[in-house]
Coordinates of C-alpha atoms and ligand atoms in Angstrom, one line a residue:
X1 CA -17.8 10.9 -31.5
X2 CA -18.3 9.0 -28.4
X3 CA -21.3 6.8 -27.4
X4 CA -23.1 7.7 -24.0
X5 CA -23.0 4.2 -22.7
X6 CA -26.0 4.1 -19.6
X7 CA -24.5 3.1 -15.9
X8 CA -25.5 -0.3 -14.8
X9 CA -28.9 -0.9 -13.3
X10 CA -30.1 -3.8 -11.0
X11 CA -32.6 -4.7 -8.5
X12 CA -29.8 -5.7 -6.9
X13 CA -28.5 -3.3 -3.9
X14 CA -25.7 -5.1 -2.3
X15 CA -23.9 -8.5 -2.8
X16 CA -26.3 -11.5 -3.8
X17 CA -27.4 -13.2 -0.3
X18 CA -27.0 -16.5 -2.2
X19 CA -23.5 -15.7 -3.2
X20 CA -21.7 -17.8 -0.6
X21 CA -23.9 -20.4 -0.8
X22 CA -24.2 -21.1 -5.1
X23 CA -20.1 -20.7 -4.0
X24 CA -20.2 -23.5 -1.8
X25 CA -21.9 -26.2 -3.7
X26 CA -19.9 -25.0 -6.7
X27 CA -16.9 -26.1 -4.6
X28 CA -17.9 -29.4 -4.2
X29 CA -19.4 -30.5 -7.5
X30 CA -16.7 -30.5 -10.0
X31 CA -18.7 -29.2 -12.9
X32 CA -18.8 -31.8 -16.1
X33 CA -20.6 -30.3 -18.9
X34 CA -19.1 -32.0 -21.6
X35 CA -16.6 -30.0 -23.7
X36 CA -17.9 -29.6 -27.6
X37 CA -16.0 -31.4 -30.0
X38 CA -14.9 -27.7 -31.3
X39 CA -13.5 -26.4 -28.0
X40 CA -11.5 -29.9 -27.8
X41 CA -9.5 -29.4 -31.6
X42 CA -9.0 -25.7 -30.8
X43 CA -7.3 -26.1 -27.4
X44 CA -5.4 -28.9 -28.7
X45 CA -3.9 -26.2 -31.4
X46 CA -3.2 -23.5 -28.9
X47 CA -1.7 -26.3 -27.3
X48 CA 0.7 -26.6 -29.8
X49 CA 1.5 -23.3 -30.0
X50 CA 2.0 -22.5 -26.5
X51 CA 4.4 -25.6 -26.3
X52 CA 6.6 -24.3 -29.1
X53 CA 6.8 -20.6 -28.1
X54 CA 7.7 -21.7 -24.4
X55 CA 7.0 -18.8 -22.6
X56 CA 4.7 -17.6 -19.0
X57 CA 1.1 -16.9 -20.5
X58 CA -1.4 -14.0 -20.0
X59 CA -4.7 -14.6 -20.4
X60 CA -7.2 -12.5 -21.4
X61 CA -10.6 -13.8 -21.3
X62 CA -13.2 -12.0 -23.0
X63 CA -10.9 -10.5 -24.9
X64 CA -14.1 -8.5 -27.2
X65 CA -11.7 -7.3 -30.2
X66 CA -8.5 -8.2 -29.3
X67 CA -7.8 -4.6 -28.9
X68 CA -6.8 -5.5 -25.1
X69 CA -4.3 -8.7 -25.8
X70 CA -2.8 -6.5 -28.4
X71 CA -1.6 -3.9 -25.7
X72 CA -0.5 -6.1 -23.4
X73 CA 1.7 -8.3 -26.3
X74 CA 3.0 -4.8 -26.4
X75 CA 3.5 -4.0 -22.8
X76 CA 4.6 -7.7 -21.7
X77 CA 6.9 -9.1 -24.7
X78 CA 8.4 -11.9 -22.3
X79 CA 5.3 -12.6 -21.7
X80 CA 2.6 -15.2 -24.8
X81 CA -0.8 -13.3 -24.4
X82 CA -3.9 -15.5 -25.3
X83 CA -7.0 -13.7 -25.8
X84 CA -10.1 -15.7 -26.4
X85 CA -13.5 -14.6 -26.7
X86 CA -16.7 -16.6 -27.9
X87 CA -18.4 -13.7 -30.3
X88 CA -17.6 -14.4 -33.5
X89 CA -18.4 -10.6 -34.8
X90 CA -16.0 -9.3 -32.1
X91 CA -12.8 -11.3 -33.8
X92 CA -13.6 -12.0 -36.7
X93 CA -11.8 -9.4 -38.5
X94 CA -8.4 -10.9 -37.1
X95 CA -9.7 -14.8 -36.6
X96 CA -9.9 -16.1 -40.3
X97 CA -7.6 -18.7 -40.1
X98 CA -9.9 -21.4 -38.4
X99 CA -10.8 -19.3 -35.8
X100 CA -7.1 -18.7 -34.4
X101 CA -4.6 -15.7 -35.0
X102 CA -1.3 -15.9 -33.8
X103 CA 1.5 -13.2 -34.6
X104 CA 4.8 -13.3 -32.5
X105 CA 3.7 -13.1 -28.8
X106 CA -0.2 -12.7 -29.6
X107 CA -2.9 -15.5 -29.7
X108 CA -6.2 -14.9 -30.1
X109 CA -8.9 -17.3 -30.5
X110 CA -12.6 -17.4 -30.9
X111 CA -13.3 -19.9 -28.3
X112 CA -15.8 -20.4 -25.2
X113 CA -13.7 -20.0 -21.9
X114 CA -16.2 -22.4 -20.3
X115 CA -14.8 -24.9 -21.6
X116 CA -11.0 -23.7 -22.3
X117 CA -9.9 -22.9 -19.2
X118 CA -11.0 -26.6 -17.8
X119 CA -8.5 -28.2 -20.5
X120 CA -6.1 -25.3 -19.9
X121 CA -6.2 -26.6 -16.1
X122 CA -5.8 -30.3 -17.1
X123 CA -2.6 -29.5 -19.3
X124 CA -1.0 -27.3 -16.3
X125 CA -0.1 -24.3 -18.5
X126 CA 2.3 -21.8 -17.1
X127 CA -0.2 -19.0 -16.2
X128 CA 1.6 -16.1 -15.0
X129 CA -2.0 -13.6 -15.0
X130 CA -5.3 -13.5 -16.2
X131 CA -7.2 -10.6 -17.0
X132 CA -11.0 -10.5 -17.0
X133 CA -12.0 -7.2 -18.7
X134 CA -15.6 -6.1 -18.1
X135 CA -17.3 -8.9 -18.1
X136 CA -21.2 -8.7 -19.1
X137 CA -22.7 -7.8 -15.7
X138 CA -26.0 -9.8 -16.2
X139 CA -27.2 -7.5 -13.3
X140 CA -30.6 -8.7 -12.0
X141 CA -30.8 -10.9 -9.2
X142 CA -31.6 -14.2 -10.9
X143 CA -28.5 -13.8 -13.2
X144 CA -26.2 -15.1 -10.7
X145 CA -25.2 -18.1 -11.9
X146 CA -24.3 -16.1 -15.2
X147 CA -21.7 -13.7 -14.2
X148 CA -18.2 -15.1 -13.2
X149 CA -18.6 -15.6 -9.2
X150 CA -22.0 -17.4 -9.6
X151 CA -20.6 -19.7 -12.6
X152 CA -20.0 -23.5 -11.8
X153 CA -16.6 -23.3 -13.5
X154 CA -15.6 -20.9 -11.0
X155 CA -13.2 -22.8 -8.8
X156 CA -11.0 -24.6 -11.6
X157 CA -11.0 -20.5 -13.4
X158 CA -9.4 -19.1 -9.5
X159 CA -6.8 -22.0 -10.1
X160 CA -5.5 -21.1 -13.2
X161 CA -2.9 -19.1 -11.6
X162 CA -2.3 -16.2 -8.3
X163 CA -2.7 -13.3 -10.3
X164 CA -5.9 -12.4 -11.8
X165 CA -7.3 -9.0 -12.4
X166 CA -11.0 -8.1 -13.2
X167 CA -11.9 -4.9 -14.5
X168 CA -16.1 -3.4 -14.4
X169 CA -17.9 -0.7 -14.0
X170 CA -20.4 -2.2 -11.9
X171 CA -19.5 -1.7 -8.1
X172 CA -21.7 -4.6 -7.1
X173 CA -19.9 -7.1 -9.5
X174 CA -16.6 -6.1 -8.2
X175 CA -17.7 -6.4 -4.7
X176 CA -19.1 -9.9 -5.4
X177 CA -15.9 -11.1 -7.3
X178 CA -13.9 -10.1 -4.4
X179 CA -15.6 -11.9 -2.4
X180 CA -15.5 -14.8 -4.0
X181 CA -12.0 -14.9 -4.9
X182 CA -11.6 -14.4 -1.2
X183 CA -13.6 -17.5 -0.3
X184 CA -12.1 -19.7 -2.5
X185 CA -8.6 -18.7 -1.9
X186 CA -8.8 -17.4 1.8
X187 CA -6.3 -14.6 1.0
X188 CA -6.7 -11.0 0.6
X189 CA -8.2 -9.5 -2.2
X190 CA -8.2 -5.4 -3.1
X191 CA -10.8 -3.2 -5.0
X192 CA -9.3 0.2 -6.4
X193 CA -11.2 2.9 -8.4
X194 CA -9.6 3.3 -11.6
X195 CA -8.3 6.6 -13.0
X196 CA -7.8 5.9 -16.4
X197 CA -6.6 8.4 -19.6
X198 CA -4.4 5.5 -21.9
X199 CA -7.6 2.6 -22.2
X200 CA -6.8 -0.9 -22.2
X201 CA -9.9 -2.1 -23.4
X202 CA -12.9 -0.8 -26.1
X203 CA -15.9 -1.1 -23.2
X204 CA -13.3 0.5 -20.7
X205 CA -12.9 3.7 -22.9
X206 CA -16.6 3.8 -23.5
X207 CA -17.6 3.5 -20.1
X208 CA -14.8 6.0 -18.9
X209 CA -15.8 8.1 -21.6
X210 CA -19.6 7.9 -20.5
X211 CA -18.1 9.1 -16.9
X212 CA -18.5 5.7 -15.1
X213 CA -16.9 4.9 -12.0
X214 CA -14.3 1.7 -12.8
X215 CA -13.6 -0.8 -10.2
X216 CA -10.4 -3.4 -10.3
X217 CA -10.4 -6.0 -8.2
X218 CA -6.9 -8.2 -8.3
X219 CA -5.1 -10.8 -6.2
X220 CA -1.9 -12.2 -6.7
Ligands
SAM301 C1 -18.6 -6.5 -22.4 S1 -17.6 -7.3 -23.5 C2 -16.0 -6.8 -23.0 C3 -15.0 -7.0 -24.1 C4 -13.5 -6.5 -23.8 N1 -13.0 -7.3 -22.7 C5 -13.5 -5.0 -23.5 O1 -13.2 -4.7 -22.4 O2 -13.6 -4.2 -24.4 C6 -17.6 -9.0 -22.8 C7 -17.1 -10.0 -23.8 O3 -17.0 -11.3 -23.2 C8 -17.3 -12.3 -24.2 N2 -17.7 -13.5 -23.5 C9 -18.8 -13.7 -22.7 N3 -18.9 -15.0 -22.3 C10 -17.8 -15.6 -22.9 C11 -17.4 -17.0 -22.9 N4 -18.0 -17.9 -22.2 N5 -16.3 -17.3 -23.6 C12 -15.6 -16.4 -24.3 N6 -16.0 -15.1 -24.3 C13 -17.1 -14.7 -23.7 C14 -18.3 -11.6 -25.1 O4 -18.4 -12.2 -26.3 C15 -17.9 -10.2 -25.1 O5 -17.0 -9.9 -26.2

């Protein structure tokens, strides 16, 4: 049985008139927040584990479940997939081992992205894509700063690598990450409609299966 999952609502109409601007300043003012002493041990073992296995990474950042990184293991075997989601409930059926999992050319972590992809940056990983799938919209107007293109960590996420690719099924969230990626990169960035039967993701088979329009919007 499939739960109706209600489209996304916002007193919102069009792209947030302070977008460009929160943008801006977010360019240049590094943001600082200190990383938690957690965050700092469980990079450091991902580290470790990247370093031995050698190979381009995928990201997949929000990973909910893990359901996602597990396809594209399958999909991308030359490829070491990361997924890393904060919520605790979401991995913990996999995560018991100190909050990592790692089988052949899967990683997933329960970690806060905030914070990882700034040391990822530092240590220069070998990002070859990095998949955002459905981020939470936070959709009314003073949420900004909360979803992805409003988020001071915003510029050193963009230059993790060329490819990303972020999936929702809010039209008005895609529109704004376009734009952003766009004004941080100054090169072209596509929205498509998805058409989707084989899901990569748990919210993108609810949603489809709720009849939601789904939006990609990918560089690279
Ligand atoms: C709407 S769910 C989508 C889950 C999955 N990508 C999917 O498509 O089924 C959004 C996920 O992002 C995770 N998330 C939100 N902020 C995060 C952060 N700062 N660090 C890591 N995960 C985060 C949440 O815990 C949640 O699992």
């Amino acid at each position: 049985m499939t739960t109706q999952s209600s489209v996304v609502t916002s007193n919102q109409t069009g792209v947030h008139k302070d977008l460009e601007s929160t943008i801006k300043k977010h360019l240049t003012h590094r943001y600082k927040k200190p990383y938690r002493p957690f965050s700092i041990d469980l990079f450091h073992r991902l580290d470790e584990i990247q370093k031995s296995i050698n190979k381009p990474i995928i990201l997949d950042s929000g990973c909910g479940t893990g359901e996602s990184s597990v396809k594209l293991s399958e999909l991308s075997p030359d490829a070491l997939i990361i997924g890393i989601d904060k919520s605790e409930k979401r991995l913990d059926k996999l995560t018991t081992n100190n909050s990592v999992y790692h089988k052949n050319n899967l990683i997933l972590a329960r970690a806060d992205v905030v914070d990882l992809w700034r040391m990822i940056k530092e240590s220069n990983w070998n990002i070859k894509k990095h998949y955002l799938l459905y981020p939470n919209p936070w959709p009314k107007k003073d949420q900004l700063k909360r979803r992805w293109q409003g988020h001071p960590v915003l510029p050193e996420m963009i230059s993790l690598c060329d490819q990303i690719e972020l999936r929702t099924n809010w039209k008005i969230y895609a529109e704004e990450f376009k734009q952003a990626l766009e004004f941080v990169t100054r090169e072209k960035v596509l929205i498509e409609t998805l058409d989707v039967n084989d899901f990569i993701s748990p919210f993108e088979k609810k949603y489809s299966e709720s009849g939601h329009e789904l939006y990609k919007v990918f560089s690279g």
